[in-house]
CSV table of C-alpha atoms and ligand atoms in Angstrom, one decimal:
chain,number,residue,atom,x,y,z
T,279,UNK,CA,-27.8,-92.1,19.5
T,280,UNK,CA,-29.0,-90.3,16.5
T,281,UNK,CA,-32.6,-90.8,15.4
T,282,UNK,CA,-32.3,-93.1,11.8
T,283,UNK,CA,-35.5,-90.4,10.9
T,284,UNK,CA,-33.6,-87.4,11.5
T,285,UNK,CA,-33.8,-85.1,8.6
T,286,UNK,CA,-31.8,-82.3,7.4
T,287,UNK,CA,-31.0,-79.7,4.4
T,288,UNK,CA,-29.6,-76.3,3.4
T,289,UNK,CA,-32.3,-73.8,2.3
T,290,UNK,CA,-30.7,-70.9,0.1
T,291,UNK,CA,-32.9,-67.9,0.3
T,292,UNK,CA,-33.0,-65.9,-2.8
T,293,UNK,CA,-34.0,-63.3,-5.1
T,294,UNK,CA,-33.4,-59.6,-6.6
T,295,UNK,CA,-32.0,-56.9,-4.2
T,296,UNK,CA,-34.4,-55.4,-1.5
T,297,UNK,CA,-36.7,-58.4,-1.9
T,298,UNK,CA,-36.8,-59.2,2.2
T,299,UNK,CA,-34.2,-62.3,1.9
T,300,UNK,CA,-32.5,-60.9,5.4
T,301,UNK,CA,-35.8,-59.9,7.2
T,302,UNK,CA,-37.3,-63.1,6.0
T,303,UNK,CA,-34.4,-65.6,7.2
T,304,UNK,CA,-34.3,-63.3,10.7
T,305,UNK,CA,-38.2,-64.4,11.2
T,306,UNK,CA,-37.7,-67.7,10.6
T,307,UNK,CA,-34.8,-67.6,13.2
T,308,UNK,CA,-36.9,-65.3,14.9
T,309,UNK,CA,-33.7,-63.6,16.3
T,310,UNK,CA,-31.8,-61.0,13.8
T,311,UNK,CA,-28.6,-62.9,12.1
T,312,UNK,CA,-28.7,-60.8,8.9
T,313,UNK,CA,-28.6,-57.4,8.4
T,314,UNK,CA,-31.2,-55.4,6.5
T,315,UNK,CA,-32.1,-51.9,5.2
T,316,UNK,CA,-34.4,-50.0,2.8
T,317,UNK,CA,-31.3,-49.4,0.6
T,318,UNK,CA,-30.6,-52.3,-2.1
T,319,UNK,CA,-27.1,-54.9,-1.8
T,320,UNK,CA,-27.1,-54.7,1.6
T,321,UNK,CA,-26.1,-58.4,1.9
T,322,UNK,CA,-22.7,-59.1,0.4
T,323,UNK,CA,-22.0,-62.8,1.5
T,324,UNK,CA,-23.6,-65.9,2.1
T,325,UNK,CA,-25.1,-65.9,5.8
T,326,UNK,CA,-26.3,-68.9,7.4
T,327,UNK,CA,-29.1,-69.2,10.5
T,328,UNK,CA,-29.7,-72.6,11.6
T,329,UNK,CA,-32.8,-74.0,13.3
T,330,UNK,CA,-32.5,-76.9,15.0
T,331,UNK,CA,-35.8,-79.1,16.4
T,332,UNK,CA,-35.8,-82.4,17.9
T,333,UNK,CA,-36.5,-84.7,14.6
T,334,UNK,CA,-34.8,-82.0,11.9
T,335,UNK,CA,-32.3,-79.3,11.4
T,336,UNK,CA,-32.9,-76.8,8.5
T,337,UNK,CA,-30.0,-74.6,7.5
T,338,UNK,CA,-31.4,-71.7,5.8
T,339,UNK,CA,-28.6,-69.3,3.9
T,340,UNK,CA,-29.3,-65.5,2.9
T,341,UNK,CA,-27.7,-64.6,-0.2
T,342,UNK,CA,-27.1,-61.2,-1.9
T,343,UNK,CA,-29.6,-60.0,-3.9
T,344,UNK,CA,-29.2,-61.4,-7.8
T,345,UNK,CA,-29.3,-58.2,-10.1
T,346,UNK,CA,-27.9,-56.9,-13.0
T,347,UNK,CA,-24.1,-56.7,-12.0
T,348,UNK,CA,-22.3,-53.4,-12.9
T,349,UNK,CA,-19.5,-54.0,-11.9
T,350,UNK,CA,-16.9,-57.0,-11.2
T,351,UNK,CA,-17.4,-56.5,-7.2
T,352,UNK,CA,-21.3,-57.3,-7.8
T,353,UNK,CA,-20.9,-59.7,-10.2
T,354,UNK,CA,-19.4,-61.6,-7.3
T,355,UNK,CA,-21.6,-61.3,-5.4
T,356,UNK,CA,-24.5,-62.5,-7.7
T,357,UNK,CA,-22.1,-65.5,-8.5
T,358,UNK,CA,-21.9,-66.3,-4.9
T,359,UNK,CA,-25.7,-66.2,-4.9
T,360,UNK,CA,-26.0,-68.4,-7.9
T,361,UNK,CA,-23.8,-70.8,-6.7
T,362,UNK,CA,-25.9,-71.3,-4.1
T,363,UNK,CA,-28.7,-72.4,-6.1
T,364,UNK,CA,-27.1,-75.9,-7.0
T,365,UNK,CA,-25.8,-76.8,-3.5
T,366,UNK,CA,-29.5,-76.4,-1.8
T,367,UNK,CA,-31.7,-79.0,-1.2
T,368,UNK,CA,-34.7,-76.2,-1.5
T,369,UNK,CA,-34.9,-73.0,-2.7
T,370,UNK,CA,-36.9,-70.1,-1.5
T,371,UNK,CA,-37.1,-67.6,-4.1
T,372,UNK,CA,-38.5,-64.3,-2.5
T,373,UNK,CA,-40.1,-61.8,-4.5
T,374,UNK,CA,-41.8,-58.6,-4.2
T,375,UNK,CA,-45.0,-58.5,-6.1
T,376,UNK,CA,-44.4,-58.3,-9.6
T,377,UNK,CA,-41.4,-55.9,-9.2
T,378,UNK,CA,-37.9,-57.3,-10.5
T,379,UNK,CA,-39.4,-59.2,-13.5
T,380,UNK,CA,-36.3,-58.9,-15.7
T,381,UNK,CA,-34.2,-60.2,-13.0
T,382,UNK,CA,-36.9,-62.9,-11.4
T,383,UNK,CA,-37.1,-64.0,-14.9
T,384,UNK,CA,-32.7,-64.7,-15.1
T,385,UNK,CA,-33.1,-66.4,-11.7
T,386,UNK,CA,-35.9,-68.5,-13.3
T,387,UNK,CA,-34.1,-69.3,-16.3
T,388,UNK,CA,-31.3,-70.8,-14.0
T,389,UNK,CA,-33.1,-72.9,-11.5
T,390,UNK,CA,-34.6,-74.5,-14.8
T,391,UNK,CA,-31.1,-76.2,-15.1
T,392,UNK,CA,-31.5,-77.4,-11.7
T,393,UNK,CA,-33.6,-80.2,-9.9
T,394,UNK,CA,-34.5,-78.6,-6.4
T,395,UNK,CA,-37.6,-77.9,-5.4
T,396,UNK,CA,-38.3,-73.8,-5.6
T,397,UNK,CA,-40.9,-72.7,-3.5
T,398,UNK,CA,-42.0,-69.0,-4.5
T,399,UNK,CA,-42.6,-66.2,-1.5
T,400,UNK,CA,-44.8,-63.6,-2.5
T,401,UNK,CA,-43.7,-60.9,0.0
T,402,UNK,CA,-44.3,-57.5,1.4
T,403,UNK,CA,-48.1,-58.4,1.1
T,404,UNK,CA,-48.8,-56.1,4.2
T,405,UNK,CA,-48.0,-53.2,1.2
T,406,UNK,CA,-50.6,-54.7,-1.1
T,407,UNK,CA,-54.0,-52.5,-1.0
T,408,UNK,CA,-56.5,-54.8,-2.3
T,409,UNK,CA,-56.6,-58.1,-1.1
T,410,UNK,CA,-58.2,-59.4,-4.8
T,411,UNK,CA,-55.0,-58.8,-6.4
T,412,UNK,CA,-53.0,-61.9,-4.8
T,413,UNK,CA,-55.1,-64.7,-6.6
T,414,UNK,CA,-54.1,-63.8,-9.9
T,415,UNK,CA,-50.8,-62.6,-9.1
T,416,UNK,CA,-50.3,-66.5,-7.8
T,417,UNK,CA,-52.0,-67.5,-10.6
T,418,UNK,CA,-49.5,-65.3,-13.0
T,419,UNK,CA,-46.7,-66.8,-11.4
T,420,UNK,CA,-48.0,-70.4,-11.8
T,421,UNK,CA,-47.5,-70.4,-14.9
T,422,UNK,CA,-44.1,-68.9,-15.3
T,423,UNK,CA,-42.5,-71.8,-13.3
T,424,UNK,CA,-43.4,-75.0,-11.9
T,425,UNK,CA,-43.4,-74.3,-7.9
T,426,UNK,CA,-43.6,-76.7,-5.2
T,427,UNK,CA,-45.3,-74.1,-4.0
T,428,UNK,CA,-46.1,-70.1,-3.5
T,429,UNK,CA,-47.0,-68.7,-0.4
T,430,UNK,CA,-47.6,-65.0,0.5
T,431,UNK,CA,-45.7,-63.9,3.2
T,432,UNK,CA,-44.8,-60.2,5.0
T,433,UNK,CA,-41.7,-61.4,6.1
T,434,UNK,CA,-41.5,-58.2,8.3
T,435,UNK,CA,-44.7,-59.4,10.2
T,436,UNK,CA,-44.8,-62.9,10.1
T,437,UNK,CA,-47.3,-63.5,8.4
T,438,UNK,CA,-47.2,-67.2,6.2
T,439,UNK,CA,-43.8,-67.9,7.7
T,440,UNK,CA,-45.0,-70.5,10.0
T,441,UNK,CA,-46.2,-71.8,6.0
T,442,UNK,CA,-43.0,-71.9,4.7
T,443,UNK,CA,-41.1,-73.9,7.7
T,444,UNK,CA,-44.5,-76.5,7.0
T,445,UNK,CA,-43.2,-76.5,3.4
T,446,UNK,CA,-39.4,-76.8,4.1
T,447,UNK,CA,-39.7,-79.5,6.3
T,448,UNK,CA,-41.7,-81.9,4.1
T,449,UNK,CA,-39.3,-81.4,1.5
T,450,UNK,CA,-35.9,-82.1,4.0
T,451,UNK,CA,-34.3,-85.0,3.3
T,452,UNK,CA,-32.7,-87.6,5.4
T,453,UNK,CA,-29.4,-86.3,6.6
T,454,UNK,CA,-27.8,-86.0,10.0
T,455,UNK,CA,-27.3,-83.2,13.0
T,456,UNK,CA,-24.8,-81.0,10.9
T,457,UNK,CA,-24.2,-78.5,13.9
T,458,UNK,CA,-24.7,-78.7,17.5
T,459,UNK,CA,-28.2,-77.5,19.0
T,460,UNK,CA,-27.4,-74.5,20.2
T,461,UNK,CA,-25.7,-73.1,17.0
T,462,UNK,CA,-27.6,-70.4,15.3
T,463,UNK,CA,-25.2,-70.0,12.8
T,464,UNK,CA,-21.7,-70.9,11.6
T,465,UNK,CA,-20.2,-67.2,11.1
T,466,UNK,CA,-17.9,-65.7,13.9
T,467,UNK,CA,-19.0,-63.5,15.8
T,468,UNK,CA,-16.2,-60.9,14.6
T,469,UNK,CA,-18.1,-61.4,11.2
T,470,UNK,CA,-21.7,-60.1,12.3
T,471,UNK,CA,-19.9,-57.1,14.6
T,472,UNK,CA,-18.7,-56.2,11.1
T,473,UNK,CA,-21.9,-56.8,9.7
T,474,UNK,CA,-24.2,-54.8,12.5
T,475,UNK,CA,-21.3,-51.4,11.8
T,476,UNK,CA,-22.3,-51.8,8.4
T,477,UNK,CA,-25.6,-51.6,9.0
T,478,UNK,CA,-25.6,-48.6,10.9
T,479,UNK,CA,-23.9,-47.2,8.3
T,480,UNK,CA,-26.4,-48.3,5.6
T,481,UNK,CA,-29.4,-46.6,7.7
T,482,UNK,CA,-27.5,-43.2,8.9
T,483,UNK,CA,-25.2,-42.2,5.9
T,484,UNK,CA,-26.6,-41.1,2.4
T,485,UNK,CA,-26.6,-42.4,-0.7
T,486,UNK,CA,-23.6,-44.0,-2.1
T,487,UNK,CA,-21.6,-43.9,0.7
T,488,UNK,CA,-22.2,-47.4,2.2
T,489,UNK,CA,-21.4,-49.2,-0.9
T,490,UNK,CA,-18.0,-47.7,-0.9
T,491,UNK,CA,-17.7,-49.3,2.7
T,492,UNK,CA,-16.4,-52.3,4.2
T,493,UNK,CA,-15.8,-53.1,7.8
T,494,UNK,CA,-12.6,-55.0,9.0
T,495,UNK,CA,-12.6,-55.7,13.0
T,496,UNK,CA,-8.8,-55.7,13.9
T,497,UNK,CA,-9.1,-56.5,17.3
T,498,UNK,CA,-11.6,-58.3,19.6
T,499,UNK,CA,-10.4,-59.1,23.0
T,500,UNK,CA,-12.2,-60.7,26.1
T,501,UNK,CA,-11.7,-59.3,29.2
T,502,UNK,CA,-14.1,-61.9,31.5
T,503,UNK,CA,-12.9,-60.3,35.1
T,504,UNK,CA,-14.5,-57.1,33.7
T,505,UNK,CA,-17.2,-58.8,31.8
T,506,UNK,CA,-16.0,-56.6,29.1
T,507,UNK,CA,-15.1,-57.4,25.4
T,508,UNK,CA,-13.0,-55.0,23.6
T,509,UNK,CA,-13.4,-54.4,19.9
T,510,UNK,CA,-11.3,-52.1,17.3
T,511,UNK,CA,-12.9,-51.6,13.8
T,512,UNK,CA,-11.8,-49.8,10.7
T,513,UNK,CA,-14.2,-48.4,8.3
T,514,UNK,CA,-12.5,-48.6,5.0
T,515,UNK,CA,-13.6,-46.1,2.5
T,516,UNK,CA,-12.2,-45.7,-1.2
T,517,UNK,CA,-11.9,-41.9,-1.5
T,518,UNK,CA,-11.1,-38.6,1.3
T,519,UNK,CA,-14.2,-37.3,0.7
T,520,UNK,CA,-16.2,-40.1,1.9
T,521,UNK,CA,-13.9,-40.2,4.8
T,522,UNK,CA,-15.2,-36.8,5.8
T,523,UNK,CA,-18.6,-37.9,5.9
T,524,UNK,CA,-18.4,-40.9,7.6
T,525,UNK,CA,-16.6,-38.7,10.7
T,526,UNK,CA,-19.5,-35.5,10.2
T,527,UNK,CA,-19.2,-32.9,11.5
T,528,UNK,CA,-17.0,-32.4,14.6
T,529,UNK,CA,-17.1,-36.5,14.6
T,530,UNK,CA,-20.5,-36.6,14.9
T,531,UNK,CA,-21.7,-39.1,12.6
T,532,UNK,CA,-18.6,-41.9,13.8
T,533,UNK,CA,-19.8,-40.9,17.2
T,534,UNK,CA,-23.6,-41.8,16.1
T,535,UNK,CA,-22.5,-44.8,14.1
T,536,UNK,CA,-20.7,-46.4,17.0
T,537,UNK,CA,-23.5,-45.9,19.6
T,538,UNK,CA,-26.2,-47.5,17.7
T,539,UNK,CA,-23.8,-50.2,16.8
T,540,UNK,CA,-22.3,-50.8,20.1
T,541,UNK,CA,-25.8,-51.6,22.1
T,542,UNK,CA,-26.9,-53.9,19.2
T,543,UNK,CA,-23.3,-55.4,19.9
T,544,UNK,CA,-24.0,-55.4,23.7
T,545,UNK,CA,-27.5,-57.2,22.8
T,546,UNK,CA,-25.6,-59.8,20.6
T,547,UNK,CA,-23.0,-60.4,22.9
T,548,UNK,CA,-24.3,-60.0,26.5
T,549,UNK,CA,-21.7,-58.2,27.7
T,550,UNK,CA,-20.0,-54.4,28.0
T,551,UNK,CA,-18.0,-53.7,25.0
T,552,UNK,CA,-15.8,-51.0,24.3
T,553,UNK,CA,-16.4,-50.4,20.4
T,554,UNK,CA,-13.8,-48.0,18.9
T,555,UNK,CA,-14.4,-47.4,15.1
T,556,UNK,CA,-12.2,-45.2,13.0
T,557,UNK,CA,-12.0,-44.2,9.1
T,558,UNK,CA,-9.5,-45.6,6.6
T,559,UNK,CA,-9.2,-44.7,3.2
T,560,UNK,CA,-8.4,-47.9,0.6
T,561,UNK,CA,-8.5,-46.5,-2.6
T,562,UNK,CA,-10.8,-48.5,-4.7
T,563,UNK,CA,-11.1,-51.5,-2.8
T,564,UNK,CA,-13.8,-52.7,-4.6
T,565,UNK,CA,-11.2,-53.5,-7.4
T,566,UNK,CA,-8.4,-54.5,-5.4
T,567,UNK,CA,-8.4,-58.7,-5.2
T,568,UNK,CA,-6.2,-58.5,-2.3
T,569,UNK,CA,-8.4,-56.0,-0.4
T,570,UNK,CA,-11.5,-57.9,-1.2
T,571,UNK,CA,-9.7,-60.8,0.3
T,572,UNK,CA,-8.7,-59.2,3.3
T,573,UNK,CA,-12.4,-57.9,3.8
T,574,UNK,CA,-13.5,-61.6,3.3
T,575,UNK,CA,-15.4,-60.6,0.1
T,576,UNK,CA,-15.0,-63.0,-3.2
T,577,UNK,CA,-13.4,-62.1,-6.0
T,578,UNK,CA,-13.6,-63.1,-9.4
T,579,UNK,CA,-9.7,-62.9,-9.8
X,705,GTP,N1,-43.5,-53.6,4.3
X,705,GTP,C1,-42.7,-54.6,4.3
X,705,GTP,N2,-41.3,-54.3,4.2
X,705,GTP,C2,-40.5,-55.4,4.2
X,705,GTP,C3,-40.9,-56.7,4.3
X,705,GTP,N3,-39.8,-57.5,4.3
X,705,GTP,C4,-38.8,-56.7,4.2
X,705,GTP,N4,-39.1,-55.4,4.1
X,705,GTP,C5,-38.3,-54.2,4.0
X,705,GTP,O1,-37.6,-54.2,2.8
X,705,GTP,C6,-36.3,-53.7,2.9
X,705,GTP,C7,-35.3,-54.7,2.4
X,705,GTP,O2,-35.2,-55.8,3.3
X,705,GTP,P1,-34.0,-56.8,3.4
X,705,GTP,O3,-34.4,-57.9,4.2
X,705,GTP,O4,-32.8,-56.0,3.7
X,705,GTP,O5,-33.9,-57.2,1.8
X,705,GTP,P2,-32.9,-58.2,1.1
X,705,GTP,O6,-33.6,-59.0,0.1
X,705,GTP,O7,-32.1,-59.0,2.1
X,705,GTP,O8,-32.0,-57.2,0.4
X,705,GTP,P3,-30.4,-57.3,-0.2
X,705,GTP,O9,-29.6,-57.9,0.9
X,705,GTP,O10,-30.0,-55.9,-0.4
X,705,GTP,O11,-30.5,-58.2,-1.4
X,705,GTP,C8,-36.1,-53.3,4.4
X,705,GTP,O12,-36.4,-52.0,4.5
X,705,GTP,C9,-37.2,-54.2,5.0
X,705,GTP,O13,-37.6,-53.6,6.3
X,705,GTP,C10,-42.3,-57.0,4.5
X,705,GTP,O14,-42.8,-58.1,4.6
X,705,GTP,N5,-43.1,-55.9,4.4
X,706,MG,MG1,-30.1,-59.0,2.5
């Protein structure tokens, strides 16, 4: 029987690109469910990590980082993020310092219209030199916004999380066990195999490149007499020339790419895998409703 006290609530995570959003919700988890990098727009869709204790169970969802759109594929995105906003029961707007003021103050200006609680994370404070700066950087933020409440937090250390699930649980509602105990998250696992090739891609390829990449896994088959999981993955580029750089020389890179991917893979799924990746160019995917589709992206059309 279900305790009548049980408590419950989806917690979107968000804020401008590069914030911490994904490192944050993979401490609170304290196992890695959402990819991160040093690069902006890593995240492209909603990812959910759920903790479940014996009296509550918090859903927290990373969103992609709410910026400036340039284009319809990001504007997407942000809407996804935004969308987010109204269907949460809290909100955890994660900020870095006093970067990102233009786009803190858009994100501001739309949880106005809203009635859920925002709590602000200061983050990144293992950066911040001196110490004296954080009161009225608080203090600053105070008054911009009426905050359940601001917390610093280095999300990459740990530090003030163990804050933040205090804060989140007072404010959960009554609501019941939405997924069973042992679910981390609600994504399939052929989602975050995509996900960790992306990744890879996003720490070992310059520039540009990653942004004209998406990740499709075509095939995923168990072999549990071998103890052996065998995946197929495209990476879908939108021009030749990034094709070439993906592969590197003499295949190099792809070679690189896959290795690093396939032991985070082995980590994720405790078993062998055989991972083979190759190259496809989609010309301009990022345009193409159907492609976006097919990638599992939204699309504004
Ligand atoms: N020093 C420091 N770096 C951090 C901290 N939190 C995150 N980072 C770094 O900031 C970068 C961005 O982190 P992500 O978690 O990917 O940021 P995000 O907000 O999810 O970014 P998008 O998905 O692109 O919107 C990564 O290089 C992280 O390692 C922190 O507390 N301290
Ligand atoms: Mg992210």
């Amino acid at each position: 029987m279900e305790n009548k006290d049980f408590r419950s609530g989806y917690i979107a995570i968000v804020g401008a690109p590069n914030a911490g959003k994904s490192t944050l919700l993979n401490q609170l988890l304290k196992q890695k469910i959402s990819i991160t990098a040093p690069k902006p727009q890593t995240t492209r869709n909603r990812v959910t990590g759920i903790l479940s204790r014996a009296d509550c169970q918090i859903i927290f969802i990373d969103t992609p980082g709410i910026c400036k759109a340039s284009d319809e594929f990001n504007r997407a995105m942000v809407e996804t993020s935004l969308s987010t906003l109204s269907e949460s029961d809290v909100v955890l707007l994660v900020v870095e310092q006093e970067a990102d003021r233009f786009v803190n103050e858009f994100i501001l200006d739309n949880l106005r219209r809203i009635a859920t609680p925002v709590i602000l994370l200061i983050n990144k404070i293992d950066t911040l030199g001196n110490k004296g700066l954080l009161l009225p950087l608080m203090e600053s933020w105070r008054k911009r916004f009426d905050f359940r409440a601001i917390i610093p937090i280095s999300a990459i250390k740990g530090d003030g999380t163990g804050e933040v699930l205090a804060e989140v649980t007072e404010l959960l509602p009554a609501g019941p066990r939405y997924y069973p105990e042992d679910y981390v998250t609600d994504q399939p696992e052929r989602f975050f195999v995509a996900e960790l090739i992306r990744e890879k891609i996003f720490h070992l390829v310059r520039q540009e490149i990653p942004y004209a990449v998406a990740v499709l896994v075509e095939k995923f088959s168990e072999i549990p007499e071998k103890n052996l999981i065998e995946i197929e993955a495209a990476i879908n580029v939108e021009r030749e020339s990034q094709k070439g750089i993906i592969i590197g020389k003499g295949g190099r890179m792809l070679k690189e790419i896959g290795k690093q991917a396939r032991l985070e893979i082995e980590t994720l799924l405790g078993c062998h895998i055989y991972l083979g990746l190759f190259v496809r160019v989609q010309k301009n995917w990022r345009k193409d409703p159907r492609a976006l589709q097919e990638f599992g992206y939204p699309s504004n059309r």
